[in-house]
Amino acid sequence: MKKLALLALVSILSLGACSPFQVRSDYDQSVSFNQYKTYNIRQNDLKLNDIDRGRVIQAIRQQMQARGFQYSENPDLIINIKATHKQIQDVQTTSPWGFGWGFGWGGPYWGMGYNRTYTDIYNQGALTLDFVDARTQKLVWQGIGSGLNVDNPKSKAKQIPEIVAEILKTYPPQQTLQGQKL
C-alpha cells in the first residue's frame, strides 16, 4: 500500500512539473554575469495593452528582486521586452468507431464507423527578454517563452507571471570555468 501511495505522489508531482510553455535561452559565454547588480526595463518594443504590459513588468520586477537585483535609473543591465503572437490552427481527427467483425453475446457481428475532424483556431503568444549590457549596449542574455493563451483574459492573468518565471529560471546562467562553477 505504501508503494502505491508513493507512486501516486510521484505521478502527481511529475505532472505538476510539466510546463505548458516552450522556453529557451542563450547567453554570451565570454561575459561574467557577477558584474550585474542593477537593471532597468525598456518597453519600446512591447506592443501590449496597458493591462498585459503591467502584468509583464510586475512579473519581471518580482523575479529580478527575488534574484537580488535592484531596479535603477542608472542600471548595469537593460531588459528589453518584446511580445508577439501568432494564429495557430489545430486540426485533430478522431476515430471513435472502426471497421471490423467480432463475437459477442448476440453472436457474430460486423460494423463500420466514421472519423470526426475538429479544428481549433487560437492565438498563441510569446515573450522575449533581451538583457543588454548598459555600458557596451551588447546583448548578453536572451530568454524566449511561447505558449501563452492570449485569447482568454483569465488565462493571461495567470500565465504571464508563470511564463516570466519559466524564462528567468536560467538567469543568471550557471557559468563554469574548466568544469568549476564561478
Short mmCIF file of C-alpha atoms in Angstrom, two decimals:
data_model
loop_
_atom_site.label_atom_id
_atom_site.label_comp_id
_atom_site.label_asym_id
_atom_site.label_seq_id
_atom_site.Cartn_x
_atom_site.Cartn_y
_atom_site.Cartn_z
CA MET A 1 0.00 0.00 0.00
CA LYS A 2 2.88 2.36 0.81
CA LYS A 3 4.37 1.72 -2.61
CA LEU A 4 1.07 2.62 -4.27
CA ALA A 5 0.82 5.86 -2.29
CA LEU A 6 4.41 6.75 -3.14
CA LEU A 7 3.80 6.02 -6.83
CA ALA A 8 0.68 8.23 -6.80
CA LEU A 9 2.60 11.07 -5.13
CA VAL A 10 5.46 10.86 -7.64
CA SER A 11 2.97 10.84 -10.52
CA ILE A 12 1.19 13.95 -9.21
CA LEU A 13 4.45 15.80 -8.64
CA SER A 14 5.76 14.94 -12.09
CA LEU A 15 2.57 16.23 -13.69
CA GLY A 16 2.95 19.48 -11.79
CA ALA A 17 6.49 19.87 -13.09
CA CYS A 18 5.32 19.86 -16.70
CA SER A 19 5.15 23.35 -18.13
CA PRO A 20 2.70 24.34 -20.85
CA PHE A 21 5.34 26.71 -22.22
CA GLN A 22 8.24 26.21 -24.58
CA VAL A 23 11.20 28.11 -23.11
CA ARG A 24 14.76 28.52 -24.28
CA SER A 25 17.66 30.84 -23.52
CA ASP A 26 21.10 31.72 -24.77
CA TYR A 27 23.92 33.88 -23.46
CA ASP A 28 27.33 35.29 -24.28
CA GLN A 29 29.73 32.87 -22.61
CA SER A 30 32.53 35.46 -22.52
CA VAL A 31 30.56 37.69 -20.12
CA SER A 32 30.85 37.43 -16.33
CA PHE A 33 27.32 37.82 -15.01
CA ASN A 34 28.56 38.52 -11.47
CA GLN A 35 29.19 42.13 -12.51
CA TYR A 36 25.47 42.87 -12.92
CA LYS A 37 23.59 44.09 -9.86
CA THR A 38 21.03 46.60 -11.20
CA TYR A 39 18.56 46.67 -14.07
CA ASN A 40 16.00 48.81 -15.86
CA ILE A 41 13.21 47.81 -18.20
CA ARG A 42 12.88 49.13 -21.74
CA GLN A 43 9.36 48.90 -23.13
CA ASN A 44 9.85 50.45 -26.57
CA ASP A 45 9.18 47.18 -28.42
CA LEU A 46 6.44 45.97 -26.07
CA LYS A 47 3.25 46.11 -28.11
CA LEU A 48 0.69 45.08 -25.49
CA ASN A 49 -2.37 46.65 -23.96
CA ASP A 50 -1.81 48.51 -20.68
CA ILE A 51 -3.16 45.65 -18.53
CA ASP A 52 -0.86 42.99 -20.00
CA ARG A 53 2.07 45.43 -20.09
CA GLY A 54 1.64 45.96 -16.35
CA ARG A 55 1.45 42.21 -15.75
CA VAL A 56 4.68 41.56 -17.65
CA ILE A 57 6.60 44.39 -15.97
CA GLN A 58 5.38 43.40 -12.49
CA ALA A 59 6.35 39.76 -13.08
CA ILE A 60 9.85 40.76 -14.25
CA ARG A 61 10.35 43.05 -11.25
CA GLN A 62 9.28 40.30 -8.85
CA GLN A 63 11.60 37.73 -10.44
CA MET A 64 14.58 40.09 -10.57
CA GLN A 65 14.06 41.18 -6.96
CA ALA A 66 13.91 37.51 -5.91
CA ARG A 67 17.33 37.06 -7.57
CA GLY A 68 18.81 40.01 -5.65
CA PHE A 69 18.77 42.61 -8.44
CA GLN A 70 17.83 46.22 -7.79
CA TYR A 71 15.81 48.46 -10.14
CA SER A 72 17.83 51.55 -11.10
CA GLU A 73 17.71 54.58 -13.36
CA ASN A 74 21.43 54.05 -13.98
CA PRO A 75 21.47 50.24 -14.47
CA ASP A 76 24.07 47.62 -15.28
CA LEU A 77 21.52 45.77 -17.44
CA ILE A 78 18.68 46.90 -19.64
CA ILE A 79 15.89 44.37 -20.09
CA ASN A 80 14.23 44.86 -23.46
CA ILE A 81 10.84 43.15 -23.68
CA LYS A 82 9.17 42.02 -26.89
CA ALA A 83 5.78 40.36 -27.22
CA THR A 84 4.43 38.59 -30.28
CA HIS A 85 1.56 36.31 -31.15
CA LYS A 86 0.58 34.09 -34.00
CA GLN A 87 -2.56 32.34 -35.04
CA ILE A 88 -2.50 28.57 -34.56
CA GLN A 89 -4.79 26.16 -36.36
CA ASP A 90 -5.03 22.86 -34.52
CA VAL A 91 -6.69 20.07 -36.53
CA GLN A 92 -7.44 16.76 -34.84
CA THR A 93 -9.10 13.71 -36.32
CA THR A 94 -10.62 11.07 -34.10
CA SER A 95 -11.91 7.66 -34.99
CA PRO A 96 -14.44 6.65 -32.36
CA TRP A 97 -15.67 3.76 -34.49
CA GLY A 98 -13.86 1.29 -36.60
CA PHE A 99 -14.44 -1.33 -39.21
CA GLY A 100 -14.28 -4.98 -38.37
CA TRP A 101 -16.01 -8.01 -37.06
CA GLY A 102 -16.17 -9.85 -33.76
CA PHE A 103 -18.15 -12.06 -31.46
CA GLY A 104 -20.39 -11.07 -28.58
CA TRP A 105 -23.41 -12.14 -26.54
CA GLY A 106 -25.63 -11.87 -29.57
CA GLY A 107 -23.37 -13.86 -31.87
CA PRO A 108 -21.06 -12.64 -34.63
CA TYR A 109 -21.29 -9.02 -35.81
CA TRP A 110 -19.53 -6.56 -38.05
CA GLY A 111 -19.62 -2.79 -38.27
CA MET A 112 -18.21 0.29 -39.86
CA GLY A 113 -17.57 3.69 -38.26
CA TYR A 114 -16.61 7.20 -39.24
CA ASN A 115 -13.96 9.80 -38.46
CA ARG A 116 -14.57 13.18 -36.87
CA THR A 117 -12.35 16.16 -37.52
CA TYR A 118 -12.17 19.10 -35.13
CA THR A 119 -10.49 22.40 -35.93
CA ASP A 120 -9.48 24.87 -33.25
CA ILE A 121 -8.09 28.29 -34.17
CA TYR A 122 -6.48 30.37 -31.43
CA ASN A 123 -3.76 32.95 -30.83
CA GLN A 124 -0.57 31.87 -29.10
CA GLY A 125 1.67 34.48 -27.53
CA ALA A 126 5.40 34.64 -26.92
CA LEU A 127 7.66 36.84 -24.79
CA THR A 128 11.30 37.63 -25.50
CA LEU A 129 13.51 39.12 -22.79
CA ASP A 130 16.77 40.59 -24.07
CA PHE A 131 19.32 41.50 -21.39
CA VAL A 132 21.62 44.20 -22.76
CA ASP A 133 24.80 45.40 -21.06
CA ALA A 134 24.06 49.11 -20.44
CA ARG A 135 27.71 50.11 -20.81
CA THR A 136 28.53 48.28 -24.06
CA GLN A 137 24.97 48.11 -25.49
CA LYS A 138 25.55 44.45 -26.39
CA LEU A 139 23.12 41.59 -25.89
CA VAL A 140 24.44 39.31 -23.13
CA TRP A 141 21.46 37.02 -22.41
CA GLN A 142 18.18 36.22 -24.15
CA GLY A 143 15.21 34.22 -22.94
CA ILE A 144 12.21 33.31 -25.08
CA GLY A 145 8.99 31.70 -23.93
CA SER A 146 5.98 30.76 -26.04
CA GLY A 147 2.68 29.06 -25.40
CA LEU A 148 0.62 31.85 -23.82
CA ASN A 149 -3.13 31.65 -24.40
CA VAL A 150 -3.73 35.27 -25.42
CA ASP A 151 -7.41 34.82 -26.28
CA ASN A 152 -8.52 34.29 -22.69
CA PRO A 153 -8.03 37.20 -20.22
CA LYS A 154 -8.14 34.91 -17.15
CA SER A 155 -5.51 32.64 -18.68
CA LYS A 156 -3.27 35.61 -19.47
CA ALA A 157 -3.53 36.92 -15.91
CA LYS A 158 -2.35 33.54 -14.61
CA GLN A 159 0.09 32.62 -17.37
CA ILE A 160 2.09 35.85 -17.72
CA PRO A 161 3.78 35.57 -14.28
CA GLU A 162 4.29 31.84 -14.88
CA ILE A 163 5.98 32.26 -18.27
CA VAL A 164 8.21 35.09 -16.97
CA ALA A 165 9.28 32.84 -14.08
CA GLU A 166 9.99 29.98 -16.53
CA ILE A 167 12.02 32.24 -18.83
CA LEU A 168 14.07 33.67 -15.97
CA LYS A 169 14.63 30.28 -14.34
CA THR A 170 18.00 30.08 -16.12
CA TYR A 171 19.09 33.65 -15.33
CA PRO A 172 21.78 34.30 -14.34
CA PRO A 173 23.38 31.40 -16.18
CA GLN A 174 25.47 28.95 -14.19
CA GLN A 175 28.83 29.59 -15.78
CA THR A 176 31.74 27.23 -15.43
CA LEU A 177 35.46 27.62 -15.81
CA GLN A 178 37.16 24.32 -16.65
CA GLY A 179 34.36 22.35 -15.00
CA GLN A 180 34.04 24.55 -11.87
CA LYS A 181 31.19 26.92 -11.10
CA LEU A 182 32.16 30.58 -10.95
#
